[in-house]
XYZ file of C-alpha atoms in Angstrom:
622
model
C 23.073 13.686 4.051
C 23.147 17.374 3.365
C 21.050 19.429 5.705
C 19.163 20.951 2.986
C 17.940 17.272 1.943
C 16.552 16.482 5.206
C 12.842 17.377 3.931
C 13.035 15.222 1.297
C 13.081 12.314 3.745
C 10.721 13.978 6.071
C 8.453 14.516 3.055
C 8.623 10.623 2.063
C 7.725 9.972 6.007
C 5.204 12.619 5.820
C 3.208 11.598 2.783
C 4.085 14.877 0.864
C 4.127 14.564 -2.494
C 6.937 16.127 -3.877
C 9.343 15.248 -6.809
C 12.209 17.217 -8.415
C 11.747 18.539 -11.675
C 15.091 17.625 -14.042
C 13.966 20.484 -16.154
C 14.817 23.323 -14.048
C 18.097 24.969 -12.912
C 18.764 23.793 -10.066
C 20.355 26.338 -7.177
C 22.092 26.329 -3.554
C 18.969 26.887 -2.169
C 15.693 24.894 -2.487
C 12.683 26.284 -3.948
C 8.863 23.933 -3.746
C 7.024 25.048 -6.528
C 3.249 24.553 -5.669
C 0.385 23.132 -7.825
C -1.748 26.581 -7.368
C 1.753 28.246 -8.694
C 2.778 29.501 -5.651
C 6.430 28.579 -4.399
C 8.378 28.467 -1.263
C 11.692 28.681 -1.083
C 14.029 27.936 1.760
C 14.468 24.747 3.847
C 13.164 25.761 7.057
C 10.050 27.188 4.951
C 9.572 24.020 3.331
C 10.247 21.655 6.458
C 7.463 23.687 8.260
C 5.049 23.319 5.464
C 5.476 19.598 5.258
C 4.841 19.508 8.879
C 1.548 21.656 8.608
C 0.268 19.939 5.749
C 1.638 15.882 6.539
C -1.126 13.461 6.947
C 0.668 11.672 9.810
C -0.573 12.373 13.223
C 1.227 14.915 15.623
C 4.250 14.933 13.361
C 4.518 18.713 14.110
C 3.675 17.240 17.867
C 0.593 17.346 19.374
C -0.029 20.512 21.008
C 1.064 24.145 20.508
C 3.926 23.265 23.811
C 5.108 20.541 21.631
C 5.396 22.405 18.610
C 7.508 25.261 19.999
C 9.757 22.112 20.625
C 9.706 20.894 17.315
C 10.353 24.685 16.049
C 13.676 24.802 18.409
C 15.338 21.355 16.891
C 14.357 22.476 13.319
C 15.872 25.634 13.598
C 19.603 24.090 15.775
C 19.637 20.644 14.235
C 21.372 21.630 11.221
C 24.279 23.818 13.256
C 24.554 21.921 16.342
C 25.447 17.851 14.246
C 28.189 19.959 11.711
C 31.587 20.506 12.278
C 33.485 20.770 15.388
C 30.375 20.522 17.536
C 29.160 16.814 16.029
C 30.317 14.447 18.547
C 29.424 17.523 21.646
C 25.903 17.397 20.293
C 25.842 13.237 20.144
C 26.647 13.287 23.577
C 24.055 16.124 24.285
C 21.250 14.020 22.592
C 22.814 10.138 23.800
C 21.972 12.200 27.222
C 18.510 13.208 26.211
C 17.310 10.418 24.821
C 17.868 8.055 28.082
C 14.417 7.672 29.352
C 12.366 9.266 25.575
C 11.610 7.218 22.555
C 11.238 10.121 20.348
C 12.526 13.616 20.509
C 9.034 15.569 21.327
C 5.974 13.957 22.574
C 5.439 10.139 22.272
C 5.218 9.372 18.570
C 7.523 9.911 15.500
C 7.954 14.117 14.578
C 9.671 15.891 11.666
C 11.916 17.028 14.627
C 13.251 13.389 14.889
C 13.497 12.952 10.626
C 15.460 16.097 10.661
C 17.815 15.244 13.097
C 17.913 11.460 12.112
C 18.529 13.467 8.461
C 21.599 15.412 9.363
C 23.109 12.445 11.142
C 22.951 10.163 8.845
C 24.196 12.819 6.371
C 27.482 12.724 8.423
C 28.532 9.398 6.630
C 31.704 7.409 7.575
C 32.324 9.945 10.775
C 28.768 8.782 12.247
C 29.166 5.254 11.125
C 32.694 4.763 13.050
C 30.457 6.101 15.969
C 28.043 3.690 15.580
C 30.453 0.715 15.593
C 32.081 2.265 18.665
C 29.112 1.906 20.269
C 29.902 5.035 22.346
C 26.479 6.621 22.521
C 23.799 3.798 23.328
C 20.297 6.119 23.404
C 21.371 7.763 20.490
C 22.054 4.283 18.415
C 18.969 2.865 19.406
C 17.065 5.966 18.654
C 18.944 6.365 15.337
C 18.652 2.560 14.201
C 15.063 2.089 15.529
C 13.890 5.153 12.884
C 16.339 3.161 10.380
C 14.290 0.107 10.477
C 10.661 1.590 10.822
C 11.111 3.740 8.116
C 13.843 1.788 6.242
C 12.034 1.767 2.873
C 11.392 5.274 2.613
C 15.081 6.656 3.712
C 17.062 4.180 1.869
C 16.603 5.877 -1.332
C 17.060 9.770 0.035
C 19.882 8.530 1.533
C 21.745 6.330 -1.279
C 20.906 9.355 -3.532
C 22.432 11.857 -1.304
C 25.187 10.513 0.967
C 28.334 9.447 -0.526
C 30.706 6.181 0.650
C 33.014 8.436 2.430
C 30.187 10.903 3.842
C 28.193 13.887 2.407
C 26.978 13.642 -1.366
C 27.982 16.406 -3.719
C 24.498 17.012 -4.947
C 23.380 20.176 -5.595
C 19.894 21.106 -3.748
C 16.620 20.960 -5.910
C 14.344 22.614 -7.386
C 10.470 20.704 -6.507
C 7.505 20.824 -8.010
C 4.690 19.537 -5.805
C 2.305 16.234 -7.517
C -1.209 17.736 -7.854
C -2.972 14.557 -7.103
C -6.206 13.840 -9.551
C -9.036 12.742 -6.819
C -10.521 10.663 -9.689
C -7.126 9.400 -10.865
C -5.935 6.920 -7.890
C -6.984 4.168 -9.430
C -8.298 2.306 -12.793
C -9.760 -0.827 -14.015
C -7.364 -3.091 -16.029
C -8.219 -6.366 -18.395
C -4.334 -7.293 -19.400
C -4.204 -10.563 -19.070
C -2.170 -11.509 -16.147
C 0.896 -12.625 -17.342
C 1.402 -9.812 -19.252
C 0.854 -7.444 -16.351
C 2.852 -9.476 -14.417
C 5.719 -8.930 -16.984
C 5.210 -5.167 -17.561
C 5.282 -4.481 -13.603
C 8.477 -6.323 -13.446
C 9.945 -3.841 -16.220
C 7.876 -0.408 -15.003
C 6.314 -0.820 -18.548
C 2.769 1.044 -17.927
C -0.883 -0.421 -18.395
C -2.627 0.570 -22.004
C -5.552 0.996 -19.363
C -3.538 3.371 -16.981
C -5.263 6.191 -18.871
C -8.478 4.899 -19.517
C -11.276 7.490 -19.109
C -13.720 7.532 -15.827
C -16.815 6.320 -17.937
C -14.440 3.516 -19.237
C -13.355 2.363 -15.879
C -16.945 2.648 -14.407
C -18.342 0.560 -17.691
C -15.352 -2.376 -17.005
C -16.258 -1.543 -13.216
C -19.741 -2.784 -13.937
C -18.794 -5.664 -15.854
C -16.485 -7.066 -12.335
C -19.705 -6.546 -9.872
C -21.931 -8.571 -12.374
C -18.978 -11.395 -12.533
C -19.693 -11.552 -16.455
C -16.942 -12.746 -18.600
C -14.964 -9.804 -19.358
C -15.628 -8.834 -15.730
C -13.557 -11.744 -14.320
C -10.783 -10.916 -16.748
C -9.910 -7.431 -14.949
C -8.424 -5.915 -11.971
C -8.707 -2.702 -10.276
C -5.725 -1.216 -9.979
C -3.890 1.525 -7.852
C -2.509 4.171 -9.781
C 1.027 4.966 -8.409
C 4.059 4.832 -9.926
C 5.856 2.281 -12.369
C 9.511 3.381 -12.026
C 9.182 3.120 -8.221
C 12.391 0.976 -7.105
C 10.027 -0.830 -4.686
C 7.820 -2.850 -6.354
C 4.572 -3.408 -4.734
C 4.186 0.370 -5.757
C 3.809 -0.556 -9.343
C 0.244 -0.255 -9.539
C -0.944 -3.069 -6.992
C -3.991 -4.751 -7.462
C -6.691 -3.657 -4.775
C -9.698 -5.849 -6.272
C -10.323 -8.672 -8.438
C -13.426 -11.006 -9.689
C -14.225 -14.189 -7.704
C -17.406 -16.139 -8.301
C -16.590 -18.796 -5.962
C -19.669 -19.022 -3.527
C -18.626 -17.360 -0.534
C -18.920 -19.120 3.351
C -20.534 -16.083 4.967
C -22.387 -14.335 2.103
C -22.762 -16.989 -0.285
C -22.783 -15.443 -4.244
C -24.011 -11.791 -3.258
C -20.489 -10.311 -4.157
C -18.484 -11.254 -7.055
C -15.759 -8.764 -6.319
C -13.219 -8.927 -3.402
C -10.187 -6.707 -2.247
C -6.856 -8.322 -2.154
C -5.292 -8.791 1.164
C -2.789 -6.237 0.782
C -5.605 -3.481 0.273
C -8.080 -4.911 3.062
C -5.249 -4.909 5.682
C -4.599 -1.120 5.866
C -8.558 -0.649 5.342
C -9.740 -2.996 8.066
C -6.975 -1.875 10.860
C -7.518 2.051 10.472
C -11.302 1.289 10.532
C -11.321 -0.933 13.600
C -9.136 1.046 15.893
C -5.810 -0.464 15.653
C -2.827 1.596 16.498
C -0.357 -0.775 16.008
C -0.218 -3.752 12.939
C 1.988 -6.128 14.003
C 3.520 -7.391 11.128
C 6.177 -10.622 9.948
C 9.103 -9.417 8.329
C 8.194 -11.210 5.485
C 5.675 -8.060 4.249
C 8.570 -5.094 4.708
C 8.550 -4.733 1.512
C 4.944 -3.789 1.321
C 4.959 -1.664 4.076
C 4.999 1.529 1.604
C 2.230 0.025 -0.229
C 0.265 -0.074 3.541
C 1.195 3.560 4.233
C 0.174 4.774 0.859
C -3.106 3.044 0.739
C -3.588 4.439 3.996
C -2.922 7.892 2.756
C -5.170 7.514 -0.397
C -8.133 6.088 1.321
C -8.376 9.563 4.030
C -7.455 6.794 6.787
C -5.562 7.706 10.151
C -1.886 6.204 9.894
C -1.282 3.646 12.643
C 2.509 2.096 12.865
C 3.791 -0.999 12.221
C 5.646 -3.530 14.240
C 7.628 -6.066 12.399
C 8.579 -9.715 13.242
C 10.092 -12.976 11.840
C 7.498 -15.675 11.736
C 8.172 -18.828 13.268
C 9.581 -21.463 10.858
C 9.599 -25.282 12.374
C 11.905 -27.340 10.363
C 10.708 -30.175 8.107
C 7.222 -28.128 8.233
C 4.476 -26.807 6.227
C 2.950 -24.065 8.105
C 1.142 -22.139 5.517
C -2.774 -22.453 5.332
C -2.876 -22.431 1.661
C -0.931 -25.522 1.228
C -2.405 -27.383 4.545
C -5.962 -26.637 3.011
C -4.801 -29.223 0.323
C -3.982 -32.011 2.442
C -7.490 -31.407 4.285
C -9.673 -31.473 1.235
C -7.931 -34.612 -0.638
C -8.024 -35.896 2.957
C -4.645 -37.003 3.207
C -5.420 -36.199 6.902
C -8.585 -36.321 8.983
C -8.926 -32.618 9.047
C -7.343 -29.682 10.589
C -7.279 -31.383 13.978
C -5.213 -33.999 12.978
C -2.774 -34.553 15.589
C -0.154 -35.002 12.912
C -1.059 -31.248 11.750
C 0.847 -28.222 12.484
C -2.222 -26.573 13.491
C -3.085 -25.592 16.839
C -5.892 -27.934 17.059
C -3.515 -30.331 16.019
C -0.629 -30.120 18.493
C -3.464 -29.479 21.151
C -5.344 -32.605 20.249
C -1.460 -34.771 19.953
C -1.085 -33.478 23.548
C 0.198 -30.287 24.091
C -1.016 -27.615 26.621
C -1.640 -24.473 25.717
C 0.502 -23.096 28.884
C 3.476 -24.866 26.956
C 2.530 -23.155 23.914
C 2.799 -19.707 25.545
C 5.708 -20.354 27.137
C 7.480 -21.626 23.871
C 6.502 -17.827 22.035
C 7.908 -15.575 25.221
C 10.897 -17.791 24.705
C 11.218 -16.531 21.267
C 9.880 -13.129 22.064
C 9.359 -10.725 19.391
C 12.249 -11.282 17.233
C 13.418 -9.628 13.378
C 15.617 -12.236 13.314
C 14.928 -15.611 11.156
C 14.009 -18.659 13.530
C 14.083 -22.153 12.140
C 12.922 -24.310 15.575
C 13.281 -28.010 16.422
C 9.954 -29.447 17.455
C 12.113 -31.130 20.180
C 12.213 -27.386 22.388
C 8.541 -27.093 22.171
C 7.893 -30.817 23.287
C 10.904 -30.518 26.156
C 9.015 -27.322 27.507
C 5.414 -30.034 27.126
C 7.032 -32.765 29.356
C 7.894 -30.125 32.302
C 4.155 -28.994 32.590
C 2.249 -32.434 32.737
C 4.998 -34.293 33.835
C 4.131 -33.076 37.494
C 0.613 -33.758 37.725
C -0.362 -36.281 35.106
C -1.479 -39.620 36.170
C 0.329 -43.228 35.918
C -0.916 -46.010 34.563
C 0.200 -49.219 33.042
C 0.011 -50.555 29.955
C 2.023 -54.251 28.158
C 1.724 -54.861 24.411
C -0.543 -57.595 24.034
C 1.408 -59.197 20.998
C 4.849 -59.428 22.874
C 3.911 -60.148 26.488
C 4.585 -63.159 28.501
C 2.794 -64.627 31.331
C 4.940 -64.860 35.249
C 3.411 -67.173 37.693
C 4.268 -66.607 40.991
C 4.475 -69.649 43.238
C 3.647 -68.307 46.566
C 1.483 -65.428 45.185
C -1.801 -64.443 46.479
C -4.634 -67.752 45.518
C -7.135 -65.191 45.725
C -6.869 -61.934 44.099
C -6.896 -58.396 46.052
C -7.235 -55.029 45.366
C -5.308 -52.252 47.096
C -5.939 -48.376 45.970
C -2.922 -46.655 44.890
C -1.783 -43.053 44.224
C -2.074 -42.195 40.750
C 1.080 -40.351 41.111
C 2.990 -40.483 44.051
C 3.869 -37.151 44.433
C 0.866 -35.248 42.966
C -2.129 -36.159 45.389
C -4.560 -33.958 42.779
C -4.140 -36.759 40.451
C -6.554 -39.092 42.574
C -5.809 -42.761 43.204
C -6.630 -46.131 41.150
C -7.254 -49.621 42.061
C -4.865 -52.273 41.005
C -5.375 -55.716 41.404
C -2.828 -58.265 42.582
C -3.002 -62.069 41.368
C -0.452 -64.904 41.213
C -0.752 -64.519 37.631
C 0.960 -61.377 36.112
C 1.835 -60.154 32.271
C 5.469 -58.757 31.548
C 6.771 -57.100 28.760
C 8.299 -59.987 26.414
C 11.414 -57.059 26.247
C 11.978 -57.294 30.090
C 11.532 -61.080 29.926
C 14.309 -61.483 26.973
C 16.982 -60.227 29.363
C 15.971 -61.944 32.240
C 17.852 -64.953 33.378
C 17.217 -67.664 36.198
C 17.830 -67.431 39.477
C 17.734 -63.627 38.879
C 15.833 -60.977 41.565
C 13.925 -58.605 39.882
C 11.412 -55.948 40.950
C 7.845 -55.332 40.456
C 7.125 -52.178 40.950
C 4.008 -52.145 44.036
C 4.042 -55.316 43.885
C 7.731 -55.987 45.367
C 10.773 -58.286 44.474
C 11.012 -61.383 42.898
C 13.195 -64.238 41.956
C 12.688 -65.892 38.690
C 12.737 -69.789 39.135
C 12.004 -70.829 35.622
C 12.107 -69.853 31.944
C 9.978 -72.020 29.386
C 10.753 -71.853 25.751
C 9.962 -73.197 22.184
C 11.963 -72.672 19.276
C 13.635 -69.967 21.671
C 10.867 -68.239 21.852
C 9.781 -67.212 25.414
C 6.192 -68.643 26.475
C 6.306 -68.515 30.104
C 7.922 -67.716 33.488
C 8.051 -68.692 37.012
C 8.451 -66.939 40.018
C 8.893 -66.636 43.666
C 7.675 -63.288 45.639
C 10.526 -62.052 47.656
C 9.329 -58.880 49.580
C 12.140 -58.612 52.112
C 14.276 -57.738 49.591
C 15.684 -54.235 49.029
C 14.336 -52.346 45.851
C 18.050 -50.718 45.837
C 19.714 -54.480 44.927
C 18.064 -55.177 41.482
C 18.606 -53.951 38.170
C 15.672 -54.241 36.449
C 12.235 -52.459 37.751
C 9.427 -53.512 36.206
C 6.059 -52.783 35.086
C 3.265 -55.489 34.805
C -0.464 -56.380 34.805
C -2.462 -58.564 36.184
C -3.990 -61.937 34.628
C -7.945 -61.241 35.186
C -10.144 -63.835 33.612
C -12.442 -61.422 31.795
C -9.242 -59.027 30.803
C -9.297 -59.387 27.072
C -12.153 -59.970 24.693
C -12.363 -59.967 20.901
C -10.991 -57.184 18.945
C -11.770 -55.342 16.237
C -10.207 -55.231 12.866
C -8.113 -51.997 13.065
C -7.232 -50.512 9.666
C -4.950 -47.247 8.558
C -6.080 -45.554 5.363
C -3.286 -43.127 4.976
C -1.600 -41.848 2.487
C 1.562 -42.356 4.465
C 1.521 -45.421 6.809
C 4.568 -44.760 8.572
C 3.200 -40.920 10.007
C 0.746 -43.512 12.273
C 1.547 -46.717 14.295
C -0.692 -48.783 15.779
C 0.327 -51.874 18.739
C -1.868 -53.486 20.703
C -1.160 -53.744 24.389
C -3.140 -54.676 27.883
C -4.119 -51.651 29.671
C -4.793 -51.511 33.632
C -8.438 -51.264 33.758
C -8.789 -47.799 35.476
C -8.109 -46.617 32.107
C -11.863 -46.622 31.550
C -12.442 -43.792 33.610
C -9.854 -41.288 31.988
C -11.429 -38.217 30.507
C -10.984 -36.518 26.549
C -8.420 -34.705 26.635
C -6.662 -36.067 30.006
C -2.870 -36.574 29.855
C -1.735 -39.673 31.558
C 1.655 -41.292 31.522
C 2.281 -44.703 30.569
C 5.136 -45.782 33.133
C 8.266 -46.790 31.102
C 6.377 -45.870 27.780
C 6.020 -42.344 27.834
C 2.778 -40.101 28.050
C -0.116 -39.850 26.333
C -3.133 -37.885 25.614
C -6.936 -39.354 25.956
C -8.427 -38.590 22.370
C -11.431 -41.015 22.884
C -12.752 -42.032 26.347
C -14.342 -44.957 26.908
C -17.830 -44.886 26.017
C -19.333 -48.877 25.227
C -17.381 -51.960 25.396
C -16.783 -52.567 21.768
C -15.760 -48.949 21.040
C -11.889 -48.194 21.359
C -10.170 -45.921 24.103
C -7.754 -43.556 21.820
C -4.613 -42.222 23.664
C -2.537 -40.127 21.266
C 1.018 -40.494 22.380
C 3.188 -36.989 23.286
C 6.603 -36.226 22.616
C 8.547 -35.206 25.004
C 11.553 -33.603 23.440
C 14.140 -36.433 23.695
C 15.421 -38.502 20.632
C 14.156 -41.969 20.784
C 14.056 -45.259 19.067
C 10.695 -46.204 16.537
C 9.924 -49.229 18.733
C 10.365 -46.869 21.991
C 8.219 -44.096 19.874
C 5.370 -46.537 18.465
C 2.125 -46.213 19.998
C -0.485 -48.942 21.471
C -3.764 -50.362 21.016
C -5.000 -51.375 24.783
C -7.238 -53.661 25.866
C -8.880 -52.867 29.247
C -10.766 -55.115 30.668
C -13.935 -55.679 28.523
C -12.828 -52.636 26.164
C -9.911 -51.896 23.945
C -7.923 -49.169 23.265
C -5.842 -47.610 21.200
C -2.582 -45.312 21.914
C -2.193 -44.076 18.370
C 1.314 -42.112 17.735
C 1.881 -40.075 14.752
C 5.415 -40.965 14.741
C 6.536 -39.541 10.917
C 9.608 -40.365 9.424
C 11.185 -39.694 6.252
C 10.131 -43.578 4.332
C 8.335 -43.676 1.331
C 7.150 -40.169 0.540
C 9.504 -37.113 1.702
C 7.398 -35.926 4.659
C 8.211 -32.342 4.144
C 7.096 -32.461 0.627
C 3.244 -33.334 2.313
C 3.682 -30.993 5.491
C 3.021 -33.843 8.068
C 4.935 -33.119 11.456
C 7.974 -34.466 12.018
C 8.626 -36.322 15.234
C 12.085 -37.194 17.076
């Protein structure tokens, strides 16, 4: 850029409102001609005036040390990055700029837009630089300005620097904008799709130059929420032509008679979010507005409003949101599902809500964990849910209880010929390694359930174990119409754990085990985002906790939704993913009896039958 364009850019930074005027000759040297009909003329003049009169803090630094400072780069900025001396004074400044963020003080100056100016002015010979990577404090200096203040210096510098370097413009004449305190904003009745239109062409408002009586009468008519009221907007006065959009006359307030949650009907008038963001963070204290990329381009708009209002600038921070694939994150579109209650609410553990993956089983340390992973990105993340639950399983996986659980509709019944007559009960570890998890009791009979899975591929005469119970070899295998119906067995604990294939998980035959159950029923929208199976459940069960995370041993783990509380009410265990890809039958949940209670292990396993889940926003489970 040409040196004597670097206060146009510092002016954009600075708030100063300056535009060239077409209409006069324009010279080699710049001349600001001032509202009161003053002028000044020179660029180090005019550089020092923006920097008296900008409305951004310490931008001529912050004391009188740090503006003697500011007064030495002005004045050898321009000399020192020209010429000869350019790469000398890149390595002078790659040097300075080791342990400093900006050039004086701690916060953005017009020393650092002038210098970040003349630089960038250099074109293709700074450029190769950059690609060389040569000077590392200097790029990072130079392309952390680039992106803060990206908006505002794109268009100083497309106007002024050419595609092999320094634009052949000749420097301009100003005229400073004498800014109308009554004239910064107006109140509009075009209907919207017409205003929607004419901002998209720059095309101005017929009520852009309504009077102050007019605007206060349609004013009147939005606070009272009458008719004509809720057809009109207030409006920002700015500028049509801008090249960024949301500086076409925004909309800062419009009419909403919808009875409010806190204040009921008392206002009919609210500011857009756009406007109450800027408001609400100056007024609260915030000195930094962490931002998702997705609002750069309304950054200006932030600045400006800021500027307008008399507010203190505070700077923003950007950052990509986090996408998850196949789902619906945004709280407009999830508050549909909630009120035609396609879901049970927002803590539906098939939500993407916090509540929801909370209540589905995740801990909040995982959660954590997952965003430092990320960190604070610019970059565009689409994640698999598969991470989040992987980083899940290595928290609870440690300390979370075992317990056992068989599905009651395709179990089959072991006798075991030279098993205990009576039945015993021996306290166990909850988990063997974690002694925090507390024991259980588990009763041993000569009677014991099996998976009907583990029985299908067991044969005769084969030695099996039982896990804390010990080995066993199966004597007999009854069937009808192929069907498995029972097995027998012989205990044989001498035998080594490390000599059988199959390790197995089982359950007692009490008398009193099972009792009636209720009729379950799913009234979703959906069926396949739940599954329901009923299974037999050790009987400890009925002291877990809500919220507890237990594992199921060779099922997976799960997450206590709903205690047990009377003997006809249902245990709920949500089941958690744990990150790994799995079959629907290993992924399907349970319904457990235990002892005189039932249960049920319900998993919102979602998959892509019947409706297109990421049309509807459920999550979408391995």
């Amino acid at each position: 850029m040409v040196k004597s364009q670097s206060f146009l850019a510092s002016a954009k930074i600075a708030y100063v409102s300056l535009t060239i005027d077409p209409s006069l000759a324009s010279g080699s040297v710049p001349t600001l001609y001032l509202g009161s009909g003053d002028f000044i003329h020179g660029i180090d003049t005019i550089l020092y005036y923006i920097a008296r009169v900008a409305t951004v803090p310490s931008f001529y630094g912050q004391d009188a040390i740090h503006a003697a400072h500011v007064d030495q780069w002005l004045e050898h900025a321009p000399v020192i990055l020209s010429g000869s001396e350019f790469e000398a004074a890149c390595s002078f400044l790659d040097g300075f700029l080791v342990s400093r963020t900006f050039l004086v003080g701690y916060s953005l100056s017009i020393a650092d837009n002038v210098v970040w100016s003349n630089i960038a002015g250099i074109g293709q010979r700074w450029e190769s630089l950059r690609r060389s990577k040569k000077y590392q404090n200097l790029i990072r200096w130079f392309n952390s300005i680039a992106v803060d203040y990206a908006g505002m210096l794109d268009e100083v510098v497309a106007a002024y620097v050419g595609k092999r370097g320094i634009g052949k413009s000749p420097a301009p004449i100003l005229k400073e904008k004498v800014q109308d305190l009554k004239g910064k904003a107006y109140v509009d009745d075009t209907p919207k799709e017409q205003m929607r239109n004419e901002r998209k062409v720059g095309v101005e408002s017929k009520c852009r130059n309504n009077t102050v009586e007019e605007n206060l009468s349609l004013w009147r008519e939005m606070v009272n929420g009458t008719e004509s009221g809720m057809r009109c907007y207030v409006r920002a006065k700015l500028d049509m032509l801008d090249p960024n959009k949301p500086l076409r006359d925004p909309v800062y307030y419009r009419c909403n008679t919808v009875s409010h949650h806190r204040v009921g009907s008392k206002y009919k008038v609210y500011p857009t979010y756009d406007f109450a963001c800027p408001f609400v963070d100056a007024s609260e204290g915030v000195t930094h507005a962490l931002r998702s990329s997705e609002h750069h381009d309304r950054n200006a708009q932030y600045y400006r409003i800021l500027q307008d209002m008399g507010l203190r600038r505070l700077e923003i921070f950007e950052f990509s949101r986090l996408n998850m694939v196949y789902t619906l994150l945004s709280k407009r579109k999830l508050l549909g599902f909630v009120q035609n209650k396609t879901v049970d609410g927002w803590t539906d553990p098939r939500f993407p809500t916090i509540q929801g993956i909370v209540r589905r089983g995740l801990k909040i340390e995982a959660l954590i964990q997952f965003i430092l992973e990320q960190g604070a990105s610019k970059n565009l993340n689409l994640m698999e849910w598969d991470k989040l639950w992987t980083v899940n399983k290595k928290i609870i996986d440690p300390v979370c209880a075992r317990h056992t659980a068989v599905l009651k509709d395709q179990r089959v019944l072991l006798t075991l010929t030279n098993g205990p007559e009576e039945p015993f009960i021996r306290i166990l570890p909850r988990h063997k390694k974690y002694e925090g998890a507390g024991n259980k009791a588990t009763t041993f009979t000569n009677r014991i359930w099996l998976e009907y899975a583990d029985a299908s591929v067991m044969s005769t005469g084969q030695e099996v174990t039982l896990m804390d119970l010990g080995n066993t070899i199966i004597k007999e295998i009854k069937t009808e119409n192929g069907i498995i119906t029972q097995m027998v067995g012989e205990l044989h604990l001498e035998g080594s754990v490390k000599s059988t294939k199959l390790k197995l998980t089982w359950l007692p035959d009490i008398e009193d085990l099972l009792e009636e159950e209720e009729e379950i029923t799913i009234d979703n929208l959906n069926p396949c985002t739940r599954r329901e199976t009923s299974a037999l459940g050790d009987p400890n069960m009925q002291n877990l906790k809500r919220g507890e995370i237990i594992q199921i041993e060779r099922k997976g783990y799960y997450r206590c939704d709903v205690p047990f509380i009377r003997l006809a009410k249902s245990i709920v265990l949500f089941s958690i993913p744990d990150g790994r890809r799995q079959s629907a039958a290993n992924n399907e949940s349970f319904h457990v009896f235990l002892g005189h209670m039932n249960c049920k292990l319900n998993s919102s396993v979602t998959d892509q039958i019947g409706m297109d889940v990421r049309k509807i926003g459920l999550i979408t489970y391995p």
